[in-house]
Coordinates of C-alpha atoms in Angstrom, one line a residue:
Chain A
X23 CA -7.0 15.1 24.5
X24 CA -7.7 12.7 21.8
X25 CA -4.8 9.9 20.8
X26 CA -3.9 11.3 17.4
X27 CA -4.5 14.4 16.1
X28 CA -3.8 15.4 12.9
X29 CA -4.1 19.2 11.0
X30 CA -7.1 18.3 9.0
X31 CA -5.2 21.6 6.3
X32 CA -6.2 22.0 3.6
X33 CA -2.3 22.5 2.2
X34 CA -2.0 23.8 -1.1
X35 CA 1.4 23.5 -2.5
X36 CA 3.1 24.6 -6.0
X37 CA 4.4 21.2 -8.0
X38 CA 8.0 20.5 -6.9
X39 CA 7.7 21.7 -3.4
X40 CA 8.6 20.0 -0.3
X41 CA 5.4 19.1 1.6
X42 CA 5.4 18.6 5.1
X43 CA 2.4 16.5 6.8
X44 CA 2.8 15.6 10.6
X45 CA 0.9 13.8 13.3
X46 CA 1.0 14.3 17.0
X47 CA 0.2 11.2 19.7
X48 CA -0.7 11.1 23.1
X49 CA -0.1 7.3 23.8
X50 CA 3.4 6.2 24.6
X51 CA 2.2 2.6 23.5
X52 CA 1.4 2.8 20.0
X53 CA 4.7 1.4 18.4
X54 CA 3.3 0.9 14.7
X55 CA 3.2 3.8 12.3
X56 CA 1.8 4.0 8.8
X57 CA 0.9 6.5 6.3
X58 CA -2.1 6.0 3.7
X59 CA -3.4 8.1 0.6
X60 CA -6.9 8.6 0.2
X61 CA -7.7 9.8 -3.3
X62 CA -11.3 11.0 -3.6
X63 CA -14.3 8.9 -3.2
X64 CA -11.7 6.1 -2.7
X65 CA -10.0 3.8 -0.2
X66 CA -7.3 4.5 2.0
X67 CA -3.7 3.2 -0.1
X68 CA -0.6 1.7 2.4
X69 CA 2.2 4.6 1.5
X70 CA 5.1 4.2 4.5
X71 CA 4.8 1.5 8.0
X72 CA 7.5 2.1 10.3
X73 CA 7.9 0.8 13.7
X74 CA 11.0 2.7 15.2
X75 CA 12.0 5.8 15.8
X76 CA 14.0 7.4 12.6
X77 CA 13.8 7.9 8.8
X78 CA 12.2 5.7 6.4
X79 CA 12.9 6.3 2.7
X80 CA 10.6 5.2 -0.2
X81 CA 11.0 7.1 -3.2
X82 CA 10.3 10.5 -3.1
X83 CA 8.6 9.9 0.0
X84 CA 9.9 10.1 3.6
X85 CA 8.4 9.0 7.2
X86 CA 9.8 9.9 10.6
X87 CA 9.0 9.0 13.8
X88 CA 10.1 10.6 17.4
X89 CA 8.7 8.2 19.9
X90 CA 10.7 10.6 22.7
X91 CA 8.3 13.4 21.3
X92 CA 5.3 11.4 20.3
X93 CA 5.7 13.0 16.5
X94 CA 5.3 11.7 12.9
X95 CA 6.0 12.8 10.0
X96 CA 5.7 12.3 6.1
X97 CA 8.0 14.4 3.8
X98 CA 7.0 14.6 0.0
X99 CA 10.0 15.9 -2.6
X100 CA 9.2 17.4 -5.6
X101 CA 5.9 17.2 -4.9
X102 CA 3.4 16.1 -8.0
X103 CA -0.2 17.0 -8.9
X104 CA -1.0 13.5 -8.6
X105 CA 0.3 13.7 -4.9
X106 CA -2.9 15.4 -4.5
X107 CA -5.2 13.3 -2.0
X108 CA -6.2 13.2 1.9
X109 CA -2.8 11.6 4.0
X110 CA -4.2 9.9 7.3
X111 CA -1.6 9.1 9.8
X112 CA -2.7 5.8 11.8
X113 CA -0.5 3.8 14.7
X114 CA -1.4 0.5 16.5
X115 CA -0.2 -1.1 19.7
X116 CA 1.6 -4.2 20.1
X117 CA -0.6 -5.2 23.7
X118 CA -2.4 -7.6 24.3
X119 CA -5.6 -8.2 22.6
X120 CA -5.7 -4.6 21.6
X121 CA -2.5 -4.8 18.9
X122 CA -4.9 -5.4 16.3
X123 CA -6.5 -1.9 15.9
X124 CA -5.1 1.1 14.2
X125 CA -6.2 4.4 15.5
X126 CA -6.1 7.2 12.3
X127 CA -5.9 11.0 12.0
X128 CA -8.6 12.7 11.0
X129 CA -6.4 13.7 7.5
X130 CA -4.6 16.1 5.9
X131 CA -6.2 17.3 2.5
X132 CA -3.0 18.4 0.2
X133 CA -3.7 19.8 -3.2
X134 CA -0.3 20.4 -5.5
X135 CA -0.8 22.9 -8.3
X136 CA 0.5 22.8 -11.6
Chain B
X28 CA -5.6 -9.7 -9.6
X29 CA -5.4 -9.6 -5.3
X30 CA -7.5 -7.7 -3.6
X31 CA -10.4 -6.3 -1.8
X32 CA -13.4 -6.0 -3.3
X33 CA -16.6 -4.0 -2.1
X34 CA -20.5 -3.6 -3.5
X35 CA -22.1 -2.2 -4.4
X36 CA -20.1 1.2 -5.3
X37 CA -23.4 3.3 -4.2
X38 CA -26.6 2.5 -2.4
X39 CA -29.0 4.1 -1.7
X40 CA -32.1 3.2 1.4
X41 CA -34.5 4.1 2.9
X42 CA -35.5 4.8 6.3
X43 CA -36.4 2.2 8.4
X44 CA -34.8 -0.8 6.4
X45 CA -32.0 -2.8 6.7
X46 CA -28.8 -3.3 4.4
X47 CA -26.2 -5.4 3.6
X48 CA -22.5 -4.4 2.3
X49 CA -20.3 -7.3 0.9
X50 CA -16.9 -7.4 1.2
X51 CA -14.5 -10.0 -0.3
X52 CA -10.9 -10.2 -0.3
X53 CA -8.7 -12.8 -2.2
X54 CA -5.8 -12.0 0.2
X55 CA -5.7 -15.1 2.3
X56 CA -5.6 -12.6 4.8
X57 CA -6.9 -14.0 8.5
X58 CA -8.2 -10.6 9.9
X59 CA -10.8 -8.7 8.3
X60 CA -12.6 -4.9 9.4
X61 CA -15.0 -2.5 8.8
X62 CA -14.6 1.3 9.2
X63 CA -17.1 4.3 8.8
X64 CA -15.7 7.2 7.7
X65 CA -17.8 10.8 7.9
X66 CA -16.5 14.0 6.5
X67 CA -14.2 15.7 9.3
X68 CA -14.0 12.1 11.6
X69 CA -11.4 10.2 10.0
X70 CA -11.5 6.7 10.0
X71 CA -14.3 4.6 13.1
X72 CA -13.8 1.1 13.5
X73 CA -17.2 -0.7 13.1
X74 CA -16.3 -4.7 13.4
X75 CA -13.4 -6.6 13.1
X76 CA -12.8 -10.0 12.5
X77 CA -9.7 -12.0 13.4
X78 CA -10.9 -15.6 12.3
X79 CA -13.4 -17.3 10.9
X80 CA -16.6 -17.3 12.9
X81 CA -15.5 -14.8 15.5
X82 CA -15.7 -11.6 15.5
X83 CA -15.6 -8.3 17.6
X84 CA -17.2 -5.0 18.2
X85 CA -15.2 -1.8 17.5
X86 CA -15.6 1.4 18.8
X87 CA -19.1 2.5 17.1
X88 CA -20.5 -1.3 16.6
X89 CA -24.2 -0.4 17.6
X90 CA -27.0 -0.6 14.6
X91 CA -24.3 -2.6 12.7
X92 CA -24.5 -6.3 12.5
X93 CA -21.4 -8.8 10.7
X94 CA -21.0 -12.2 9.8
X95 CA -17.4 -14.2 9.0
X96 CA -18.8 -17.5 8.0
X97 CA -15.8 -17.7 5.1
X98 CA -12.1 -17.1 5.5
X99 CA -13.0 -14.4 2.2
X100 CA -16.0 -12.3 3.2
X101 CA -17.2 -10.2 5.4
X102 CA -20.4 -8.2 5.0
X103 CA -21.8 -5.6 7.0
X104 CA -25.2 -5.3 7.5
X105 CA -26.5 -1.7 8.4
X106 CA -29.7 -1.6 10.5
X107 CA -33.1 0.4 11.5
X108 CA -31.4 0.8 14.2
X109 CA -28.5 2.7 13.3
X110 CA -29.6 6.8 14.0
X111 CA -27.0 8.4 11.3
X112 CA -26.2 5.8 8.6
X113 CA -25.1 8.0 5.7
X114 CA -21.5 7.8 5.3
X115 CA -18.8 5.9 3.4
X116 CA -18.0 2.4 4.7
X117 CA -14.5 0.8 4.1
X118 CA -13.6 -2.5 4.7
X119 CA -9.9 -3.6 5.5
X120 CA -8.1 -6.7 5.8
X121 CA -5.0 -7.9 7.5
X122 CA -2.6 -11.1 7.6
X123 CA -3.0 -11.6 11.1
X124 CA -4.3 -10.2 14.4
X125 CA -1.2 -8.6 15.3
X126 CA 0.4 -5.0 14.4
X127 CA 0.0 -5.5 10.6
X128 CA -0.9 -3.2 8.2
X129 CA -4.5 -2.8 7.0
X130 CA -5.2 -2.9 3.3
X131 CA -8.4 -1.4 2.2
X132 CA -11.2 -1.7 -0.3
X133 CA -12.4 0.9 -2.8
X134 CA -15.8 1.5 -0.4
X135 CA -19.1 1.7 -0.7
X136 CA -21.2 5.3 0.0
X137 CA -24.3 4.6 1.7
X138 CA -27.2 7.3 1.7
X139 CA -30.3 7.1 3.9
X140 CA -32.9 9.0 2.1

């Protein structure tokens, strides 16, 4: 079983739709969540970090993490045609000499049409 | 403007020679990394760097070689040795060592022809 795993889609979605992206974890130790947007032929972009279990508003975005399931989340509202990009889940530890390395998703490709 | 930088954009090499990737940041940041990513694989830690002059192998270090002689850069050099080298390489950067979040770099595409 690998540590994340991630639905690699692709989700097409109409503009203004709720999108759904989620991220399932076998390791009980990673504490640190994050969210990242990867346009095309670009780098990864810091969306969401959360470290506890819950909701985590920003905008028309929303994380959420259940540690008792090992589940993430990201919610996008009234989705946009500029939300389209790849969305990689990634978590770290906090042990040891290890808390420095985040472990990704493979990503989600979403595309919202017009 | 803060940031990461990365170059060149796009190279391009041959078989059987070696390579070098830069990658500066103006962050101040202490902890700096490298990533491969290939279509369908997400996101495989190469190197990472915690502090000047030290640094550690990831999970898919071998045919890679680094350097962290300044607080600022960090480049990657991509060997002979290295089987499958075409693939996008990202570098990251951190404040610290611990559970902070990486910021990236635009990245640079690397094709072995």
């Amino acid at each position: 079983q690998k540590e994340v795993e991630q639905d690699p889609g692709p989700l097409s979605v109409p503009e203004g739709a709720i999108v759904s992206l989620n991220c399932t974890y076998s390791n009980s130790a990673f504490q640190y969540f994050m969210w990242y947007r990867q346009y095309s032929r670009k780098g990864p972009e810091l969306l969401m970090y959360t470290y506890s279990s819950g909701n985590k508003e920003d905008g028309r975005f929303t994380a959420q993490v259940d540690k008792s399931s090992k589940y993430i989340s990201l919610f996008i509202r009234d989705s946009q045609p500029s939300d389209s990009a790849t969305y990689l889940c990634a978590m770290s530890t906090n042990s040891g000499g290890s808390n420095y390395k985040l472990t990704f998703g493979k990503g989600t490709l979403l595309t919202v049409n017009p | 403007d803060g940031g990461i930088t990365q170059s060149p954009k796009y190279l391009f090499r041959k078989e059987g020679q070696n390579v070098t990737l830069s990658c500066e940041q103006n962050l101040n940041h202490d902890a700096m990394y490298w990533y491969r990513q290939d279509p369908g694989q997400g996101l495989r830690l190469i190197y990472y760097s915690q502090i000047v002059n030290d640094f550690q192998k990831g999970d898919i270090a071998e045919g890679y070689s680094v350097s962290r002689e300044k607080k600022e850069s960090f480049p990657l050099t991509v060997t002979s040795a290295q089987k499958n080298p075409t693939a996008f390489y990202l570098c990251a950067s951190s404040p610290g060592a611990g559970p902070d979040t990486q910021y990236f770099g635009p990245g640079t595409r690397l094709t072995v022809l």
